[in-house]
XYZ file of C-alpha atoms in Angstrom:
610
model
C -88.421 -50.562 40.742
C -85.020 -52.279 41.034
C -83.437 -48.999 42.127
C -86.015 -48.637 44.890
C -85.394 -52.198 46.086
C -81.613 -51.616 46.193
C -81.992 -48.384 48.154
C -84.534 -49.864 50.560
C -82.363 -52.927 51.244
C -79.321 -50.734 51.963
C -81.236 -48.352 54.248
C -82.830 -51.273 56.070
C -79.374 -52.728 56.678
C -78.217 -49.366 58.040
C -81.056 -49.290 60.544
C -80.424 -52.916 61.563
C -76.730 -52.114 62.058
C -77.669 -49.056 64.105
C -79.991 -51.013 66.409
C -78.366 -54.444 66.822
C -75.059 -53.454 68.515
C -76.849 -51.561 71.296
C -79.494 -54.280 71.578
C -76.763 -56.891 72.042
C -75.076 -54.588 74.569
C -78.248 -54.334 76.652
C -78.885 -58.081 76.511
C -75.334 -59.070 77.439
C -74.281 -56.352 79.895
C -77.647 -55.282 81.255
C -79.676 -58.491 81.324
C -76.686 -60.900 81.355
C -78.106 -62.835 78.412
C -75.229 -63.955 76.210
C -75.703 -63.659 72.457
C -73.315 -66.116 70.789
C -71.461 -64.969 67.669
C -72.968 -61.481 67.924
C -69.825 -59.794 66.575
C -69.636 -62.175 63.614
C -73.266 -61.449 62.733
C -72.710 -57.693 62.859
C -69.569 -57.575 60.743
C -71.077 -59.839 58.092
C -74.122 -57.586 57.924
C -71.709 -54.705 57.373
C -70.148 -56.686 54.526
C -73.616 -57.195 53.070
C -74.254 -53.457 53.337
C -70.892 -52.741 51.676
C -71.900 -54.787 48.630
C -75.251 -52.984 48.295
C -73.582 -49.621 48.892
C -70.915 -50.303 46.261
C -73.540 -51.228 43.690
C -75.650 -48.161 44.482
C -72.582 -45.929 44.323
C -71.754 -47.272 40.872
C -75.345 -46.930 39.709
C -75.380 -43.286 40.784
C -71.910 -42.683 39.258
C -70.479 -41.507 42.578
C -67.440 -43.712 43.081
C -64.418 -41.602 44.015
C -62.107 -40.680 41.167
C -59.446 -38.154 40.316
C -60.382 -35.045 38.395
C -60.694 -36.011 34.771
C -58.111 -34.481 32.434
C -60.320 -35.490 29.544
C -62.450 -32.406 30.185
C -59.554 -30.219 29.021
C -58.975 -31.873 25.654
C -60.621 -31.822 22.256
C -63.788 -33.884 21.648
C -61.859 -36.452 19.579
C -59.262 -37.028 22.276
C -62.047 -37.069 24.871
C -63.760 -39.865 22.944
C -60.518 -41.870 22.929
C -60.141 -41.409 26.692
C -63.764 -42.462 27.248
C -63.292 -45.596 25.144
C -60.093 -46.546 26.985
C -61.896 -45.947 30.274
C -64.818 -48.176 29.269
C -62.464 -50.919 28.092
C -60.357 -50.786 31.259
C -63.314 -50.711 33.637
C -65.136 -53.603 31.977
C -61.919 -55.678 31.941
C -61.225 -55.114 35.640
C -64.813 -55.686 36.789
C -64.980 -58.896 34.723
C -61.771 -60.128 36.338
C -63.003 -59.207 39.840
C -66.307 -60.994 39.230
C -64.660 -64.237 38.086
C -61.988 -64.113 40.786
C -64.520 -63.613 43.582
C -66.868 -66.217 42.067
C -64.015 -68.746 42.087
C -63.660 -68.328 45.853
C -67.427 -68.519 46.305
C -67.520 -72.008 44.759
C -64.295 -73.134 46.471
C -65.436 -75.501 49.273
C -62.261 -74.815 51.283
C -62.945 -71.100 51.620
C -65.181 -69.712 54.392
C -66.556 -73.074 55.561
C -67.817 -71.684 58.892
C -71.352 -70.809 59.970
C -72.775 -67.943 62.020
C -76.185 -68.441 63.623
C -76.535 -71.466 61.336
C -75.986 -69.319 58.234
C -72.930 -70.251 56.130
C -70.450 -67.416 55.701
C -70.613 -68.188 51.985
C -74.139 -66.738 52.014
C -72.713 -63.319 52.902
C -69.635 -63.620 50.717
C -71.640 -64.508 47.583
C -72.924 -60.932 47.503
C -69.441 -59.744 46.449
C -69.392 -61.557 43.078
C -73.078 -60.649 42.673
C -72.195 -57.003 43.214
C -69.454 -57.145 40.559
C -71.797 -58.969 38.183
C -74.529 -56.336 38.473
C -71.958 -53.555 38.057
C -70.845 -55.274 34.855
C -74.463 -55.416 33.710
C -74.808 -51.689 34.369
C -71.690 -51.076 32.264
C -73.097 -53.131 29.384
C -76.467 -51.355 29.619
C -74.906 -47.932 29.102
C -74.585 -48.763 25.371
C -71.719 -46.274 25.142
C -68.569 -47.478 23.391
C -69.906 -51.042 22.902
C -66.768 -52.166 21.048
C -64.566 -50.969 23.912
C -66.791 -52.695 26.494
C -66.780 -56.001 24.573
C -63.003 -55.744 24.166
C -62.684 -55.076 27.888
C -64.790 -58.111 28.792
C -62.667 -60.306 26.520
C -59.488 -58.956 28.149
C -61.059 -59.610 31.549
C -61.771 -63.215 30.526
C -58.202 -63.629 29.273
C -56.555 -62.417 32.483
C -59.016 -64.504 34.548
C -58.220 -67.868 33.004
C -56.744 -69.019 36.320
C -59.987 -68.332 38.248
C -62.035 -69.764 35.356
C -60.010 -72.991 35.555
C -60.656 -73.032 39.297
C -64.411 -72.577 38.788
C -64.474 -75.491 36.330
C -62.599 -77.660 38.833
C -64.752 -76.781 41.866
C -68.055 -77.142 40.011
C -67.394 -79.965 37.517
C -64.259 -81.618 38.934
C -62.300 -80.954 35.727
C -58.648 -80.893 36.759
C -56.833 -80.089 33.528
C -57.899 -77.922 30.606
C -54.691 -77.652 28.547
C -55.846 -74.770 26.338
C -56.891 -72.609 29.282
C -53.751 -73.473 31.229
C -51.543 -72.557 28.254
C -53.310 -69.243 27.724
C -53.127 -68.481 31.449
C -49.368 -69.079 31.296
C -49.183 -66.562 28.454
C -50.913 -63.948 30.656
C -48.667 -64.663 33.634
C -45.580 -64.278 31.441
C -46.913 -61.048 29.969
C -47.620 -59.689 33.469
C -44.016 -60.427 34.475
C -42.513 -58.888 31.362
C -44.729 -55.812 31.170
C -45.602 -55.240 34.827
C -44.418 -51.636 34.954
C -45.958 -50.492 31.623
C -49.252 -52.163 32.603
C -49.317 -50.502 36.051
C -48.356 -47.105 34.624
C -51.110 -47.432 32.004
C -53.732 -48.187 34.668
C -52.531 -45.284 36.830
C -52.772 -42.945 33.825
C -56.333 -44.125 33.270
C -57.126 -42.802 36.756
C -56.669 -39.303 35.339
C -59.355 -39.943 32.732
C -61.952 -40.385 35.459
C -61.708 -44.144 36.095
C -62.956 -44.919 39.634
C -60.087 -45.249 42.080
C -61.185 -48.639 43.378
C -60.998 -49.991 39.806
C -57.495 -48.566 39.328
C -56.278 -49.998 42.647
C -57.883 -53.378 41.887
C -56.210 -53.468 38.465
C -52.771 -52.698 39.914
C -53.302 -55.365 42.587
C -54.410 -57.936 40.005
C -51.347 -57.269 37.855
C -49.046 -57.461 40.889
C -50.407 -60.837 42.016
C -50.403 -62.183 38.451
C -46.696 -61.494 37.967
C -46.004 -63.037 41.396
C -47.415 -66.399 40.314
C -51.112 -65.788 39.741
C -52.315 -65.879 43.358
C -55.205 -63.549 42.580
C -57.502 -65.516 44.903
C -56.089 -63.374 47.723
C -57.784 -60.248 46.348
C -61.475 -61.034 47.083
C -60.569 -62.763 50.341
C -58.728 -59.648 51.539
C -61.711 -57.535 50.485
C -63.940 -59.743 52.638
C -61.460 -59.615 55.529
C -61.148 -55.824 55.655
C -64.882 -55.220 55.225
C -65.648 -57.560 58.135
C -63.214 -55.814 60.471
C -65.002 -54.339 63.529
C -63.212 -51.004 63.294
C -63.998 -50.629 59.596
C -67.602 -51.541 60.361
C -67.930 -48.271 62.287
C -66.957 -46.127 59.295
C -70.253 -46.212 57.335
C -72.261 -45.565 60.512
C -70.223 -42.480 61.479
C -70.407 -41.248 57.886
C -74.187 -41.622 57.796
C -74.584 -39.906 61.184
C -72.578 -36.937 59.923
C -74.585 -36.821 56.705
C -77.868 -36.701 58.630
C -76.563 -33.863 60.810
C -75.308 -31.901 57.815
C -78.668 -32.098 56.043
C -80.815 -31.233 59.042
C -81.017 -28.050 61.059
C -77.918 -28.908 63.099
C -75.637 -26.894 60.825
C -77.802 -23.767 61.173
C -78.025 -24.186 64.943
C -74.256 -24.547 65.297
C -73.676 -21.482 63.152
C -76.098 -19.432 65.265
C -74.475 -20.678 68.468
C -70.945 -19.806 67.410
C -72.045 -16.473 65.969
C -73.612 -15.596 69.315
C -70.535 -16.746 71.217
C -67.873 -15.229 68.970
C -69.568 -12.833 66.558
C -69.046 -9.786 68.801
C -65.265 -9.626 68.243
C -63.132 -9.407 65.140
C -63.026 -12.759 63.355
C -65.919 -14.186 65.336
C -67.643 -15.559 62.252
C -64.337 -17.119 61.234
C -64.219 -18.987 64.553
C -67.781 -20.138 63.973
C -66.972 -21.330 60.448
C -63.881 -23.275 61.481
C -65.645 -24.928 64.423
C -68.622 -25.955 62.293
C -66.386 -27.340 59.504
C -64.283 -29.290 62.018
C -67.330 -30.744 63.767
C -69.053 -32.008 60.636
C -65.923 -33.341 58.906
C -65.063 -35.262 62.076
C -68.272 -37.252 61.722
C -68.623 -37.563 57.952
C -64.976 -38.570 57.555
C -64.922 -37.068 54.060
C -63.951 -33.409 53.733
C -65.669 -32.969 50.401
C -69.062 -33.824 51.878
C -68.722 -30.982 54.395
C -67.798 -28.476 51.691
C -70.706 -29.605 49.525
C -73.239 -29.656 52.363
C -72.271 -26.479 54.239
C -70.200 -24.434 51.791
C -73.012 -22.279 50.444
C -74.528 -21.563 53.884
C -71.219 -20.644 55.510
C -70.072 -18.503 52.583
C -73.265 -16.432 52.844
C -72.689 -15.944 56.588
C -69.053 -14.932 56.099
C -69.873 -12.610 53.211
C -72.551 -10.998 55.356
C -69.925 -10.365 58.019
C -67.637 -8.289 55.831
C -65.698 -11.020 54.043
C -65.307 -10.966 50.262
C -67.002 -13.894 48.543
C -63.703 -15.310 47.273
C -62.018 -15.082 50.674
C -65.001 -16.701 52.394
C -65.003 -19.621 49.967
C -61.222 -20.026 50.315
C -61.476 -20.264 54.111
C -64.237 -22.874 53.872
C -62.242 -24.926 51.354
C -59.088 -24.744 53.483
C -60.952 -26.004 56.560
C -62.556 -28.935 54.747
C -60.230 -31.629 56.128
C -59.363 -30.310 59.610
C -61.896 -32.576 61.316
C -59.946 -35.665 60.249
C -57.624 -35.013 63.216
C -60.310 -35.190 65.923
C -62.202 -38.167 67.426
C -64.144 -40.060 66.199
C -62.356 -39.446 62.879
C -62.762 -42.447 60.610
C -59.360 -41.656 59.065
C -57.702 -42.192 62.452
C -59.724 -45.375 62.963
C -58.609 -46.642 59.564
C -54.952 -45.769 60.183
C -54.913 -47.512 63.567
C -56.671 -50.565 62.101
C -54.181 -50.820 59.250
C -51.172 -50.473 61.560
C -52.603 -52.173 64.648
C -49.276 -53.836 65.518
C -47.653 -50.407 65.867
C -50.270 -48.014 67.230
C -53.686 -48.245 68.911
C -56.615 -46.025 68.046
C -56.930 -44.306 71.446
C -53.256 -43.261 71.447
C -53.665 -41.863 67.936
C -56.855 -40.014 68.920
C -55.043 -38.435 71.875
C -51.857 -37.702 69.955
C -53.745 -35.886 67.171
C -55.690 -33.532 69.476
C -53.032 -30.824 69.925
C -51.950 -30.851 66.241
C -55.624 -30.661 65.247
C -56.159 -27.705 67.585
C -53.014 -26.004 66.268
C -54.200 -26.395 62.689
C -57.678 -25.098 63.563
C -56.361 -22.105 65.521
C -53.959 -21.325 62.666
C -56.911 -21.180 60.259
C -58.795 -18.967 62.708
C -55.813 -16.612 63.039
C -55.350 -16.450 59.270
C -59.057 -15.836 58.797
C -59.047 -13.045 61.379
C -56.268 -11.252 59.489
C -58.533 -11.078 56.441
C -61.569 -9.891 58.459
C -62.228 -6.256 57.529
C -65.661 -5.849 59.130
C -66.069 -2.628 61.125
C -69.486 -3.152 62.714
C -70.248 -6.155 64.879
C -73.158 -7.167 67.110
C -72.725 -6.422 70.802
C -71.862 -9.216 73.223
C -75.079 -10.654 74.677
C -75.296 -13.376 77.304
C -79.002 -13.618 76.560
C -78.340 -14.475 72.897
C -75.659 -16.969 73.862
C -78.000 -18.624 76.357
C -80.756 -18.860 73.767
C -78.353 -20.277 71.155
C -77.030 -22.878 73.615
C -80.587 -23.862 74.505
C -81.501 -24.195 70.819
C -78.386 -26.296 70.158
C -78.200 -28.327 73.355
C -79.098 -31.684 71.813
C -76.495 -31.251 69.064
C -73.855 -30.219 71.620
C -74.518 -33.322 73.695
C -73.727 -35.697 70.817
C -69.902 -35.333 70.877
C -70.014 -35.341 74.688
C -71.925 -38.631 74.746
C -69.689 -40.154 72.067
C -66.410 -39.248 73.771
C -67.702 -40.220 77.216
C -69.069 -43.551 75.995
C -66.020 -44.527 73.986
C -63.127 -43.271 76.114
C -64.705 -44.562 79.328
C -64.890 -48.042 77.807
C -68.687 -48.193 78.070
C -69.022 -48.604 74.278
C -66.642 -50.108 71.777
C -66.126 -48.271 68.491
C -68.920 -50.076 66.656
C -71.394 -49.485 69.495
C -70.375 -45.815 69.579
C -71.080 -45.497 65.856
C -74.398 -47.293 66.330
C -75.329 -44.838 69.061
C -74.347 -41.888 66.821
C -76.718 -43.012 64.053
C -79.657 -43.648 66.388
C -79.068 -40.343 68.165
C -78.909 -38.305 64.948
C -81.981 -40.030 63.478
C -84.015 -39.403 66.630
C -82.719 -35.845 66.833
C -83.513 -34.975 63.223
C -86.820 -36.851 62.931
C -88.440 -36.593 66.350
C -86.855 -33.779 68.364
C -86.067 -31.198 65.664
C -88.612 -32.574 63.195
C -86.315 -31.682 60.304
C -87.454 -34.792 58.455
C -90.552 -36.916 58.226
C -90.136 -40.688 58.279
C -90.052 -40.699 54.473
C -87.473 -37.921 54.192
C -85.312 -39.526 56.905
C -85.344 -42.714 54.858
C -84.401 -40.674 51.756
C -81.566 -38.782 53.496
C -80.056 -42.051 54.716
C -80.411 -43.417 51.194
C -78.664 -40.351 49.758
C -75.761 -40.867 52.185
C -75.111 -44.450 51.098
C -72.981 -43.619 48.019
C -70.682 -41.588 50.288
C -69.908 -44.587 52.509
C -70.090 -46.978 49.545
C -67.294 -45.161 47.750
C -65.079 -45.283 50.837
C -65.777 -48.956 51.578
C -65.049 -50.129 48.041
C -61.735 -48.287 48.016
C -60.870 -49.946 51.325
C -61.787 -53.335 49.890
C -59.664 -52.755 46.785
C -56.692 -51.376 48.703
C -56.659 -54.296 51.173
C -55.426 -56.695 48.505
C -52.643 -54.349 47.404
C -51.662 -53.786 51.021
C -51.407 -57.564 51.484
C -49.152 -57.854 48.436
C -46.901 -55.031 49.649
C -46.442 -56.673 53.044
C -46.103 -60.193 51.640
C -43.398 -59.043 49.220
C -41.594 -57.300 52.120
C -41.557 -54.038 50.219
C -41.507 -52.031 53.514
C -38.288 -53.813 54.546
C -36.693 -53.239 51.157
C -37.715 -49.589 51.198
C -36.375 -49.151 54.734
C -32.988 -50.596 53.753
C -32.836 -48.420 50.644
C -33.741 -45.170 52.407
C -31.556 -45.722 55.458
C -28.626 -46.480 53.141
C -28.898 -43.157 51.304
C -30.489 -40.980 54.022
C -28.798 -40.986 57.414
C -30.161 -37.760 58.892
C -33.532 -37.941 60.664
C -34.492 -34.372 59.794
C -33.736 -34.796 56.114
C -35.846 -37.962 56.152
C -38.759 -36.094 57.758
C -38.798 -33.359 55.125
C -38.584 -35.964 52.339
C -41.447 -37.890 53.948
C -43.557 -34.735 54.078
C -42.922 -33.969 50.408
C -43.802 -37.532 49.412
C -47.000 -37.527 51.481
C -48.140 -34.199 50.061
C -47.844 -35.702 46.580
C -49.655 -38.850 47.733
C -52.364 -36.717 49.367
C -53.182 -34.864 46.180
C -53.109 -37.977 43.976
C -54.865 -40.541 46.203
C -57.874 -40.534 48.477
C -57.007 -40.703 52.159
C -58.289 -44.236 52.763
C -56.392 -45.990 49.972
C -53.298 -43.955 50.933
C -53.618 -45.178 54.519
C -53.937 -48.815 53.461
C -51.234 -48.766 50.802
C -48.679 -46.135 51.833
C -48.721 -46.118 55.654
C -47.432 -49.722 56.032
C -44.507 -48.682 53.818
C -43.536 -45.525 55.688
C -44.160 -46.537 59.294
C -41.221 -48.998 59.532
C -38.934 -46.454 57.849
C -40.031 -43.728 60.280
C -39.447 -46.104 63.209
C -35.905 -46.771 61.988
C -35.224 -43.031 62.386
C -36.658 -42.967 65.906
C -40.000 -41.368 64.994
C -42.740 -42.657 67.313
C -45.696 -44.450 65.684
C -48.136 -41.825 67.014
C -46.101 -38.899 65.672
C -45.643 -40.670 62.327
C -49.404 -41.290 62.158
C -50.277 -37.678 62.918
C -47.740 -36.387 60.364
C -49.207 -38.831 57.834
C -52.787 -37.645 58.386
C -51.845 -33.946 58.423
C -50.013 -34.303 55.121
C -52.950 -36.051 53.503
C -55.388 -33.389 54.741
C -53.163 -30.694 53.185
C -52.817 -32.871 50.092
C -56.558 -32.456 49.503
C -55.746 -28.792 48.816
C -52.481 -29.245 46.924
C -52.505 -28.213 43.237
C -52.861 -29.443 40.597
C -55.195 -32.329 41.493
C -56.075 -31.997 45.195
C -59.592 -33.403 45.476
C -61.044 -30.549 47.546
C -60.010 -28.028 44.889
C -62.405 -29.623 42.425
C -65.145 -30.106 45.005
C -64.885 -26.393 45.901
C -64.907 -25.486 42.209
C -68.126 -27.468 41.787
C -69.730 -26.150 44.998
C -68.937 -22.462 44.464
C -69.215 -22.557 40.649
C -65.814 -21.013 39.980
C -62.736 -22.109 37.972
C -60.206 -24.343 39.702
C -57.454 -21.798 39.045
C -59.356 -19.188 41.008
C -59.881 -21.653 43.873
C -56.144 -22.409 43.954
C -55.204 -18.721 43.993
C -57.521 -18.061 46.946
C -56.323 -20.882 49.187
C -52.552 -20.401 48.749
C -52.182 -18.310 51.972
C -54.101 -20.952 53.934
C -51.970 -23.790 52.511
C -48.808 -21.912 53.502
C -50.033 -21.565 57.089
C -51.071 -25.213 57.288
C -47.662 -26.260 55.998
C -45.990 -24.139 58.702
C -48.041 -25.946 61.377
C -47.118 -29.264 59.784
C -43.424 -28.380 60.118
C -43.910 -27.582 63.822
C -45.544 -30.954 64.475
C -42.940 -32.735 62.343
C -39.884 -31.350 64.135
C -41.277 -30.941 67.657
C -42.515 -34.383 68.853
C -43.852 -32.829 72.078
C -47.048 -31.780 70.303
C -48.017 -35.407 69.627
C -46.637 -37.064 72.751
C -47.311 -34.732 75.686
C -50.893 -35.917 76.290
C -49.796 -39.556 76.198
C -47.529 -39.205 79.240
């Protein structure tokens, strides 16, 4: 019953968020009726959705994590890893709950109102979310000793917030025992900061959710800097109420609806009719379909999971070997991140808004994205050994276009609405959700009302995982900037590296490693503010640096040994990871060659901006 209530509340919020932006647009621009504080209402509803989505994602065990090395070890070692994981997770969630609760009861935080509703009403759902996650951890009844130990550790490291809660609720100013113990923790965090951070990072490889790992590192960093952990939940609230971030879950859900309806089949039939008559035609169709759906979902793994089986059957039926077909699909999983309305580009521009705007980054990434896509097409054509192909038929193309016309109009409407200035990013995302729901439920009749509701519900853990990582990474990003780590890093690198071209190759190597170890969103929030000032010091434009950053991370998804898409492909196609790696090596080599072109020839990223 509780599960149904959680899902229904989250889906209802999605539909409200899909309708309200356009409703406000009509009232204000069409009927000239001003709606005060409309933006504040919308972004706080997104925050509310983020809390529900995070809880649902945890409940369904779908928070993003690195591939677990514990699967490769003996049962005894596996049990040790699982216990450490349980202890670490319960400690971090306990600390996050108490830290966020402290700010909820702090009268000086979020004193404003929106539509007469205190902002605290929305914010309180963050500590509630952490509390219910902690309850879910306790209810698992696995490794109870480790969980209890973790909770006690969480209480110990949260003595500062606990003291704050006692002060804000009961007015107790000094609790000597708690203050002394808190000082012990702060001293320990200073003395053992690097061992503690390394330990938490290592736990990521045992399957600990990435947002928990990032939160733990952030908590340790702020503790050793004086215990200002109150910044962490406030930064989570700030990033999840940003208008650009608010568009991410809506675009993700729109892409998920498309991928699970008949749109994928219609696109495949269209591109087969258009390109299937010449060598590599089905390859063109596959690449185009993968690019289109990844652009909207914002997560390459979702596209591989949703369309991998269908596209591999089509490619195999066109003369491709099964392994080669699956390798091509895996290699194309992240190409759509370079095309509008890519949520990765939105996130990058939002994080570095002082340096680059989202439209410039959209425009600058178009040619590199096309180059990468055409390179995959060319590589795929080389492996196409099919002798017999259907004849070219305008009649079939016309029929396929007619069958796919509503799907084809979606990107046209989105680009026209956004780039003309008719819609802002949030309104564009709102339109995308409404359009895809109407298309799937009423025009194509892929879903009934009940199944539409279910599909939206199934998509929530996808956006929930992304949003919680963003929330966790925001605090660490704040610490990095506040500690002036980018400036220190710039001075260090420019002292030892004086050649721009050497710097660029070193940056590419670093980002490839980052791409295979971190998800793209936490990498954007944590790493991009570090590298952008360094790149600028070498004369690299912010747009080119952003495109290089995103291209590296998309290739990083495929980089052995722990590129995320390798494991998603292994799961989707039911084959060992080693076999997946062997198959995609030619495609990685080609993508790296394109990356080098874009890195050393700025024209590709700047020509359309002139």
